[in-house]
CSV table of C-alpha atoms in Angstrom, one decimal:
chain,number,residue,atom,x,y,z
A,1,MET,CA,103.3,76.5,-57.0
A,2,SER,CA,106.4,75.4,-55.5
A,3,SER,CA,105.1,71.4,-54.8
A,4,PRO,CA,105.3,69.3,-57.9
A,5,LEU,CA,103.5,66.9,-55.6
A,6,VAL,CA,99.9,68.4,-55.5
A,7,PRO,CA,99.1,70.8,-58.0
A,8,THR,CA,97.3,68.6,-60.2
A,9,LEU,CA,95.3,67.4,-57.1
A,10,LEU,CA,94.5,71.2,-55.6
A,11,ASN,CA,95.0,73.4,-58.3
A,12,GLU,CA,93.4,77.2,-58.9
A,13,ALA,CA,89.9,76.5,-59.5
A,14,ARG,CA,89.6,74.2,-56.4
A,15,ILE,CA,91.3,76.5,-54.3
A,16,VAL,CA,88.8,79.3,-55.4
A,17,ARG,CA,86.1,77.1,-54.4
A,18,ALA,CA,87.5,77.0,-51.1
A,19,LEU,CA,87.7,80.5,-50.8
A,20,CYS,CA,84.4,81.1,-52.1
A,21,GLU,CA,83.0,78.9,-48.8
A,22,ALA,CA,85.6,80.4,-46.7
A,23,HIS,CA,84.1,83.9,-47.7
A,24,LYS,CA,80.8,82.9,-48.8
A,25,THR,CA,81.2,84.8,-51.9
A,26,THR,CA,81.2,83.8,-55.5
A,27,VAL,CA,83.9,82.6,-58.3
A,28,GLU,CA,83.8,86.2,-60.1
A,29,CYS,CA,85.1,88.0,-57.0
A,30,ILE,CA,88.2,86.3,-56.4
A,31,GLU,CA,91.5,86.2,-58.3
A,32,ILE,CA,94.6,84.1,-56.8
A,33,LYS,CA,97.6,85.9,-57.0
A,34,ALA,CA,100.3,83.5,-55.4
A,35,CYS,CA,100.1,79.8,-53.9
A,36,ASP,CA,103.1,77.7,-52.2
A,37,PHE,CA,103.0,74.6,-50.9
A,38,LYS,CA,105.2,73.6,-47.8
A,39,LEU,CA,105.3,69.9,-46.6
A,40,SER,CA,104.4,70.1,-42.9
A,41,SER,CA,104.5,66.5,-41.8
A,42,ALA,CA,107.6,64.0,-41.0
A,43,ASN,CA,108.0,60.3,-40.6
A,44,GLY,CA,106.8,58.7,-37.8
A,45,GLU,CA,104.4,61.8,-36.7
A,46,ASN,CA,101.8,60.6,-39.5
A,47,PHE,CA,101.5,57.2,-41.1
A,48,CYS,CA,98.0,57.6,-43.0
A,49,SER,CA,98.3,60.9,-45.3
A,50,ASP,CA,100.8,63.6,-46.0
A,51,ILE,CA,100.1,67.4,-44.6
A,52,TYR,CA,100.9,70.5,-46.3
A,53,GLU,CA,100.9,74.0,-45.5
A,54,VAL,CA,99.1,76.0,-48.1
A,55,ASP,CA,99.6,79.6,-48.1
A,56,VAL,CA,97.6,81.7,-50.7
A,57,ASN,CA,98.0,85.3,-51.9
A,58,TYR,CA,94.5,86.4,-53.3
A,59,GLU,CA,92.0,89.5,-53.8
A,60,ILE,CA,88.6,89.8,-53.5
A,61,ASN,CA,86.5,93.0,-55.2
A,62,GLY,CA,90.1,94.1,-56.1
A,63,ASN,CA,91.2,94.0,-51.8
A,64,ALA,CA,94.7,92.0,-50.9
A,65,MET,CA,94.0,89.0,-48.6
A,66,GLN,CA,95.6,86.0,-47.6
A,67,LYS,CA,94.8,82.9,-46.3
A,68,SER,CA,96.6,79.7,-44.8
A,69,PHE,CA,94.9,76.2,-45.4
A,70,ILE,CA,96.0,72.7,-44.3
A,71,LEU,CA,95.8,70.0,-47.0
A,72,LYS,CA,95.9,66.4,-46.1
A,73,LEU,CA,96.4,64.1,-48.8
A,74,MET,CA,95.6,60.7,-48.0
A,75,ILE,CA,98.3,57.8,-49.1
A,76,PRO,CA,96.8,55.8,-52.0
A,77,GLU,CA,96.9,52.5,-50.0
A,78,ILE,CA,94.4,54.2,-46.9
A,79,ALA,CA,92.2,55.8,-49.8
A,80,GLU,CA,91.8,52.5,-51.6
A,81,ILE,CA,90.6,51.0,-48.3
A,82,GLY,CA,87.8,53.9,-47.7
A,83,THR,CA,87.1,55.8,-44.5
A,84,ASN,CA,84.7,57.6,-42.8
A,85,GLU,CA,86.6,60.8,-42.7
A,86,GLN,CA,84.7,62.7,-45.7
A,87,LEU,CA,81.5,61.7,-44.5
A,88,MET,CA,82.3,63.2,-41.1
A,89,PHE,CA,83.6,66.6,-42.3
A,90,THR,CA,80.7,67.1,-44.8
A,91,GLU,CA,77.9,65.7,-42.9
A,92,VAL,CA,78.7,65.1,-39.2
A,93,LEU,CA,80.9,67.2,-37.6
A,94,PRO,CA,79.2,71.0,-38.3
A,95,VAL,CA,76.0,69.4,-37.0
A,96,MET,CA,77.4,67.8,-33.7
A,97,GLU,CA,79.6,71.0,-33.3
A,98,GLY,CA,76.0,73.1,-34.0
A,99,TYR,CA,74.5,71.1,-30.8
A,100,LEU,CA,77.3,72.2,-28.6
A,101,ASN,CA,76.9,75.7,-29.2
A,102,THR,CA,73.3,76.4,-29.3
A,103,VAL,CA,73.0,77.0,-25.2
A,104,GLU,CA,72.2,80.4,-24.7
A,105,GLY,CA,74.8,82.7,-23.3
A,106,LYS,CA,77.4,79.3,-24.2
A,107,GLY,CA,80.8,79.9,-25.7
A,108,THR,CA,82.3,78.5,-28.8
A,109,ASP,CA,82.8,74.8,-28.5
A,110,LYS,CA,85.1,74.0,-31.4
A,111,LEU,CA,85.4,70.3,-32.3
A,112,PHE,CA,87.4,70.3,-35.5
A,113,ALA,CA,89.1,71.8,-38.0
A,114,LYS,CA,86.6,73.2,-40.8
A,115,CYS,CA,86.7,71.4,-44.0
A,116,PHE,CA,86.6,73.9,-47.0
A,117,LEU,CA,86.8,71.8,-49.7
A,118,THR,CA,87.3,67.8,-49.8
A,119,GLU,CA,87.0,65.3,-53.1
A,120,ARG,CA,88.0,61.9,-54.0
A,121,GLN,CA,89.0,60.8,-57.0
A,122,GLY,CA,90.2,57.2,-57.6
A,123,LYS,CA,93.2,56.5,-55.3
A,124,HIS,CA,93.3,60.2,-54.4
A,125,GLU,CA,92.0,61.4,-51.5
A,126,PHE,CA,92.3,64.7,-50.0
A,127,TYR,CA,90.9,67.5,-47.7
A,128,LEU,CA,91.7,71.2,-47.3
A,129,LEU,CA,91.1,72.5,-43.8
A,130,GLU,CA,91.1,75.5,-41.8
A,131,ASN,CA,95.0,75.9,-40.4
A,132,LEU,CA,94.7,75.6,-36.3
A,133,ASN,CA,98.3,76.8,-36.3
A,134,THR,CA,97.3,80.3,-37.0
A,135,LEU,CA,94.3,80.4,-34.4
A,136,GLY,CA,97.1,79.5,-31.8
A,137,TYR,CA,96.6,75.8,-31.7
A,138,MET,CA,99.7,73.5,-31.5
A,139,CYS,CA,100.3,69.6,-31.1
A,140,GLY,CA,101.0,68.5,-27.6
A,141,ASP,CA,104.5,66.4,-26.9
A,142,ARG,CA,104.4,62.7,-28.0
A,143,VAL,CA,107.2,61.7,-26.4
A,144,LYS,CA,106.7,62.8,-23.1
A,145,GLY,CA,103.0,62.4,-22.8
A,146,LEU,CA,100.4,65.1,-21.3
A,147,ASN,CA,100.0,66.0,-17.7
A,148,GLU,CA,97.5,66.2,-15.6
A,149,VAL,CA,96.0,69.6,-16.5
A,150,GLU,CA,95.8,68.8,-20.3
A,151,GLY,CA,94.6,65.0,-19.3
A,152,HIS,CA,91.1,66.9,-18.0
A,153,MET,CA,91.3,69.3,-20.6
A,154,VAL,CA,90.8,66.3,-23.2
A,155,MET,CA,88.8,64.4,-21.3
A,156,GLN,CA,86.3,67.0,-20.9
A,157,LYS,CA,86.5,67.8,-24.8
A,158,ILE,CA,86.1,64.0,-25.6
A,159,ALA,CA,82.9,63.8,-23.4
A,160,LYS,CA,81.5,66.8,-25.3
A,161,TYR,CA,82.4,65.1,-28.5
A,162,HIS,CA,80.8,62.0,-27.2
A,163,ALA,CA,77.9,64.2,-26.1
A,164,ALA,CA,77.0,65.8,-29.5
A,165,SER,CA,77.1,62.2,-31.3
A,166,ILE,CA,74.6,60.6,-29.0
A,167,LEU,CA,72.4,63.9,-30.0
A,168,TYR,CA,73.0,63.5,-33.9
A,169,GLN,CA,72.7,59.6,-34.0
A,170,LYS,CA,68.8,60.2,-32.1
A,171,GLU,CA,68.6,62.9,-35.2
A,172,PHE,CA,70.3,61.0,-38.3
A,173,PRO,CA,70.1,57.3,-37.0
A,174,ASP,CA,70.3,56.0,-40.7
A,175,ILE,CA,73.5,58.6,-41.7
A,176,VAL,CA,75.0,56.7,-38.4
A,177,ASP,CA,74.1,53.4,-39.8
A,178,SER,CA,76.2,54.1,-43.0
A,179,LEU,CA,79.4,55.0,-41.2
A,180,GLU,CA,82.4,52.2,-42.0
A,181,LYS,CA,82.2,50.0,-38.9
A,182,SER,CA,86.3,49.6,-36.8
A,183,HIS,CA,89.0,48.3,-38.2
A,184,PHE,CA,88.9,46.4,-36.1
A,185,ALA,CA,85.7,44.7,-36.6
A,186,LYS,CA,87.7,41.8,-39.0
A,187,GLY,CA,90.6,41.8,-36.2
A,188,ALA,CA,93.7,42.6,-37.1
A,189,ALA,CA,93.0,41.4,-41.0
A,190,ASP,CA,96.0,43.3,-43.0
A,191,VAL,CA,99.7,43.6,-42.9
A,192,VAL,CA,100.2,46.6,-41.3
A,193,ALA,CA,97.5,45.7,-38.7
A,194,GLU,CA,99.3,42.4,-38.1
A,195,ALA,CA,102.6,44.0,-38.1
A,196,ILE,CA,101.6,46.4,-34.7
A,197,ALA,CA,99.3,43.9,-33.0
A,198,PHE,CA,100.7,40.3,-33.4
A,199,GLY,CA,104.2,41.5,-33.6
A,200,GLY,CA,103.8,43.8,-30.5
A,201,PHE,CA,102.4,40.7,-28.1
A,202,GLU,CA,105.4,38.7,-29.6
A,203,TYR,CA,108.0,41.1,-28.9
A,204,VAL,CA,106.9,42.1,-25.4
A,205,ALA,CA,106.4,38.1,-24.5
A,206,ASN,CA,110.0,37.8,-25.4
A,207,MET,CA,110.9,40.6,-23.8
A,208,ILE,CA,109.2,39.9,-20.1
A,209,GLU,CA,110.6,36.5,-20.0
A,210,LYS,CA,114.1,38.5,-18.8
A,211,TRP,CA,112.2,40.1,-16.1
A,212,PRO,CA,112.1,39.0,-12.6
A,213,GLY,CA,108.5,39.1,-11.5
A,214,TYR,CA,107.0,39.2,-15.2
A,215,GLN,CA,108.0,35.9,-16.4
A,216,HIS,CA,105.0,34.0,-15.8
A,217,LEU,CA,103.0,36.6,-18.0
A,218,ALA,CA,104.4,35.9,-21.2
A,219,PRO,CA,102.9,33.0,-22.3
A,220,ARG,CA,99.6,34.7,-21.0
A,221,LEU,CA,100.3,37.1,-24.0
A,222,LEU,CA,100.9,34.8,-26.2
A,223,ASN,CA,97.8,33.1,-25.3
A,224,LEU,CA,95.9,36.3,-25.9
A,225,LYS,CA,97.4,37.3,-28.6
A,226,ASN,CA,96.2,33.8,-30.1
A,227,GLY,CA,92.7,34.9,-29.2
A,228,PHE,CA,93.0,38.3,-30.1
A,229,ASN,CA,90.8,38.9,-33.0
A,230,ASP,CA,87.7,37.4,-31.8
A,231,LEU,CA,88.4,39.7,-28.7
A,232,VAL,CA,88.8,42.6,-30.2
A,233,LYS,CA,85.7,41.7,-32.6
A,234,GLN,CA,83.3,41.7,-29.8
A,235,VAL,CA,84.6,45.0,-27.9
A,236,VAL,CA,84.1,46.8,-31.3
A,237,ASP,CA,80.6,45.3,-31.8
A,238,PRO,CA,78.1,47.9,-31.0
A,239,SER,CA,75.5,45.4,-29.9
A,240,ARG,CA,78.0,44.3,-27.1
A,241,SER,CA,77.8,47.5,-25.2
A,242,THR,CA,75.2,49.8,-23.9
A,243,LEU,CA,77.1,53.2,-24.6
A,244,ASN,CA,77.6,53.6,-28.2
A,245,VAL,CA,78.8,57.0,-29.3
A,246,ILE,CA,80.3,57.9,-32.7
A,247,THR,CA,83.8,56.9,-31.3
A,248,HIS,CA,87.1,59.2,-32.7
A,249,GLY,CA,89.0,55.8,-32.9
A,250,ASP,CA,92.8,56.9,-33.1
A,251,LEU,CA,92.7,59.4,-30.0
A,252,TRP,CA,96.5,59.9,-29.2
A,253,VAL,CA,98.7,63.2,-29.1
A,254,ASN,CA,98.9,63.8,-32.8
A,255,ASN,CA,95.3,63.9,-33.5
A,256,MET,CA,94.8,66.6,-31.0
A,257,LEU,CA,96.0,70.0,-30.9
A,258,PHE,CA,95.6,72.3,-27.9
A,259,LYS,CA,95.9,76.2,-27.6
A,260,TYR,CA,97.7,77.5,-24.6
A,261,ASP,CA,97.8,80.3,-22.4
A,262,LYS,CA,100.9,82.6,-23.4
A,263,ASP,CA,101.3,83.4,-19.7
A,264,THR,CA,101.0,80.4,-17.7
A,265,GLN,CA,101.1,77.6,-20.5
A,266,ASN,CA,97.8,75.7,-18.9
A,267,PRO,CA,95.6,74.6,-22.0
A,268,LEU,CA,92.9,76.5,-23.3
A,269,ASP,CA,91.4,74.5,-25.6
A,270,VAL,CA,91.7,71.2,-27.7
A,271,VAL,CA,90.3,70.1,-31.0
A,272,PHE,CA,90.4,67.0,-32.3
A,273,VAL,CA,91.7,66.0,-36.0
A,274,ASP,CA,92.1,63.1,-38.3
A,275,PHE,CA,88.6,61.5,-38.5
A,276,GLN,CA,89.3,58.5,-40.8
A,277,ASN,CA,89.2,55.6,-37.8
A,278,THR,CA,85.5,57.0,-36.6
A,279,PHE,CA,83.2,54.1,-35.8
A,280,TRP,CA,79.9,54.0,-33.8
A,281,GLY,CA,80.8,51.7,-30.8
A,282,SER,CA,81.7,52.0,-27.1
A,283,CYS,CA,82.7,55.1,-25.7
A,284,GLY,CA,85.0,53.1,-23.6
A,285,PHE,CA,87.0,52.6,-26.8
A,286,ASP,CA,88.6,56.2,-27.1
A,287,LEU,CA,88.9,56.7,-23.4
A,288,ASN,CA,90.9,53.6,-22.8
A,289,TYR,CA,93.0,54.5,-26.3
A,290,PHE,CA,93.4,58.2,-24.9
A,291,LEU,CA,94.3,57.2,-21.4
A,292,TYR,CA,97.0,54.4,-21.9
A,293,THR,CA,98.6,56.4,-25.1
A,294,SER,CA,98.7,59.9,-24.1
A,295,LEU,CA,99.5,60.9,-20.4
A,296,GLU,CA,102.6,60.7,-18.7
A,297,LEU,CA,102.8,57.9,-16.4
A,298,PRO,CA,102.3,59.2,-12.8
A,299,VAL,CA,99.0,60.7,-14.5
A,300,LEU,CA,98.0,57.6,-15.5
A,301,GLN,CA,98.7,55.9,-12.1
A,302,GLU,CA,97.5,58.6,-9.6
A,303,LYS,CA,94.7,60.2,-11.8
A,304,LYS,CA,92.7,57.8,-13.7
A,305,GLU,CA,89.6,57.8,-11.7
A,306,ASP,CA,89.5,61.8,-11.6
A,307,LEU,CA,90.1,61.8,-15.3
A,308,LEU,CA,87.0,59.4,-15.5
A,309,GLN,CA,85.0,61.3,-13.7
A,310,THR,CA,85.7,64.8,-15.3
A,311,TYR,CA,84.5,62.9,-18.4
A,312,CYS,CA,81.0,61.7,-16.6
A,313,GLU,CA,80.6,65.1,-15.4
A,314,ALA,CA,81.1,66.8,-19.0
A,315,LEU,CA,79.3,64.1,-20.6
A,316,ARG,CA,76.2,64.3,-18.5
A,317,LYS,CA,76.5,68.6,-18.2
A,318,ALA,CA,76.8,68.4,-22.3
A,319,LEU,CA,73.5,66.0,-22.2
A,320,VAL,CA,71.4,68.0,-19.8
A,321,GLU,CA,72.2,71.3,-21.3
A,322,SER,CA,70.7,69.4,-25.0
A,323,ARG,CA,67.8,68.3,-23.1
A,324,PHE,CA,68.7,64.8,-23.4
A,325,GLU,CA,66.2,62.8,-21.9
A,326,VAL,CA,67.2,62.7,-18.0
A,327,ASP,CA,66.5,59.6,-17.5
A,328,ASN,CA,68.9,57.9,-20.6
A,329,ILE,CA,72.0,60.1,-19.3
A,330,PRO,CA,74.6,57.7,-18.3
A,331,SER,CA,76.1,57.5,-14.7
A,332,LEU,CA,79.6,57.1,-13.8
A,333,ASP,CA,79.0,53.1,-13.6
A,334,ASP,CA,77.6,52.8,-17.1
A,335,VAL,CA,81.1,54.6,-18.4
A,336,LEU,CA,83.3,52.3,-16.2
A,337,ALA,CA,81.5,49.6,-17.3
A,338,GLU,CA,82.5,50.3,-21.1
A,339,VAL,CA,86.1,51.3,-20.1
A,340,LYS,CA,86.2,47.4,-18.2
A,341,HIS,CA,84.1,46.5,-21.9
A,342,CYS,CA,87.2,47.5,-23.9
A,343,GLU,CA,89.8,47.0,-21.6
A,344,LEU,CA,91.7,44.9,-24.6
A,345,ILE,CA,92.3,48.2,-26.4
A,346,ALA,CA,94.0,50.0,-23.2
A,347,LEU,CA,96.4,46.4,-22.9
A,348,TYR,CA,96.8,46.6,-27.1
A,349,VAL,CA,97.9,50.2,-27.1
A,350,SER,CA,100.4,49.8,-24.3
A,351,LEU,CA,102.1,46.8,-25.6
A,352,CYS,CA,101.8,47.8,-29.1
A,353,GLU,CA,100.7,52.0,-29.9
A,354,LEU,CA,102.8,53.6,-27.2
A,355,PRO,CA,106.1,52.2,-28.5
A,356,ILE,CA,105.3,53.6,-31.6
A,357,ILE,CA,103.9,56.8,-30.6
A,358,ALA,CA,107.0,57.8,-27.9
A,359,LEU,CA,109.5,56.6,-30.1
A,360,ASP,CA,112.0,59.3,-30.2
A,361,LYS,CA,112.2,62.0,-33.1
A,362,THR,CA,115.6,60.9,-34.6
A,363,SER,CA,114.6,56.9,-34.8
A,364,SER,CA,111.2,57.8,-36.3
A,365,LYS,CA,112.5,59.9,-38.8
A,366,HIS,CA,112.7,56.5,-40.4
A,367,PHE,CA,109.3,55.1,-40.0
A,368,THR,CA,106.9,55.1,-42.5
A,369,LEU,CA,104.4,53.0,-43.7
A,370,GLU,CA,106.1,50.8,-45.8
A,371,THR,CA,108.1,49.8,-42.6
A,372,PHE,CA,105.0,48.3,-41.2
A,373,GLU,CA,104.9,45.9,-44.4
A,374,ASN,CA,108.9,44.8,-44.2
A,375,PRO,CA,109.4,42.5,-41.5
A,376,GLU,CA,113.0,43.0,-41.7
A,377,GLU,CA,112.9,46.6,-41.2
A,378,MET,CA,109.9,46.2,-38.8
A,379,SER,CA,112.2,43.6,-36.7
A,380,LYS,CA,114.9,47.1,-36.9
A,381,MET,CA,112.5,49.6,-35.5
A,382,ARG,CA,111.2,47.5,-32.6
A,383,THR,CA,114.6,47.7,-30.6
A,384,PRO,CA,114.6,51.4,-30.2
A,385,MET,CA,110.6,51.4,-29.8
A,386,TYR,CA,111.1,49.2,-26.9
A,387,ALA,CA,114.4,50.2,-25.8
A,388,ASN,CA,112.3,53.5,-24.7
A,389,GLN,CA,112.3,54.0,-20.4
A,390,ARG,CA,108.8,55.7,-20.8
A,391,VAL,CA,107.7,52.5,-22.6
A,392,LYS,CA,109.4,50.2,-20.1
A,393,ASP,CA,108.2,52.2,-17.3
A,394,ASN,CA,104.1,51.8,-18.7
A,395,LEU,CA,104.3,48.1,-19.2
A,396,LEU,CA,105.8,47.4,-15.6
A,397,TYR,CA,103.2,48.9,-14.1
A,398,THR,CA,100.2,48.2,-16.6
A,399,LEU,CA,101.2,44.8,-17.4
A,400,LYS,CA,100.7,44.1,-13.1
A,401,CYS,CA,97.1,46.0,-13.2
A,402,PHE,CA,96.1,43.8,-16.7
A,403,GLU,CA,97.2,40.9,-14.6
A,404,GLU,CA,94.9,42.2,-11.2
A,405,SER,CA,92.2,43.1,-13.5
A,406,GLY,CA,92.0,39.3,-14.8
A,407,LEU,CA,92.4,40.1,-18.2
A,408,LEU,CA,96.1,38.4,-18.2
């Protein structure tokens, strides 16, 4: 094994267990011949975990085989806090995916990368996952954002994921009740969250004081910052929303993988990854998070309503096919009401998350979880974050939208 960082956790015995799960066979049938680890994540692309590609050469009953896995190793600080990801992989997601594939004659709807092994030991938590790259899936462009066709594909899959979660909650309410609440349930309550949220509001407020036609919004942003914790707690409180789902909780470009047609380059499918921020709450959280972090600006400006219509139609279709009670199937008005209820999330990600997400790859090489905890380094990083033309153009558009809606 080539890397000294992970073999103590992912030793040969655990790899054999994962292969047994993959092949539905027994330990006695498998012999590992070689195993190699390669770090595949980079600074600025993933803040909560290190991602390795694991290539295994082995034999099953004497027959030579090779398989590639993805090893997700949670950063100890995140593992210590605890997330819903282990429960999602072991209990929830397989059942949710099953709901979508029980309709006779229907193709296979893939929601997630299959998890073959997951364990938690003290500060260490890891997942050995199906390598979706070997199935033709790849990341979209986080710097540029997604086009309209990709946007519709994602909205359809969000709808299927949400529909399946509604069915799951109906059958397994106790498991859903056991999910950890949103990381915003206590507001921006830790050093990292404060740096992202409060630092973002303050930086944008100072920046727009020099923008003609926007100066009057600066004090409003600062007032909203001061009330952010109380407001965001209300947004993620499921008792305050009527269309609750198991949210993904972190739906931006790097947390989805696309499969593209080789000739047209149009997307054929999209699968979600990273489920540590899931919680039971308004569907509007995921919809706003995706729309305002992941789309090219012209798509957001001109196609937002169409995309929400696509979501609603796909949600209704998935529930009808699963014979959900017709009277309880949400309408477009129900969906739009939840999007409005969670509008604060749209503002938050526009000001605070998009500048991180769209940061050019040269600057992001120096961006780590520790950066958020160091005020001096974070101050330096904000210069390229907010100098980004995509970020500026989005703010020029979205700030006026939030003013017109009454949020600002």
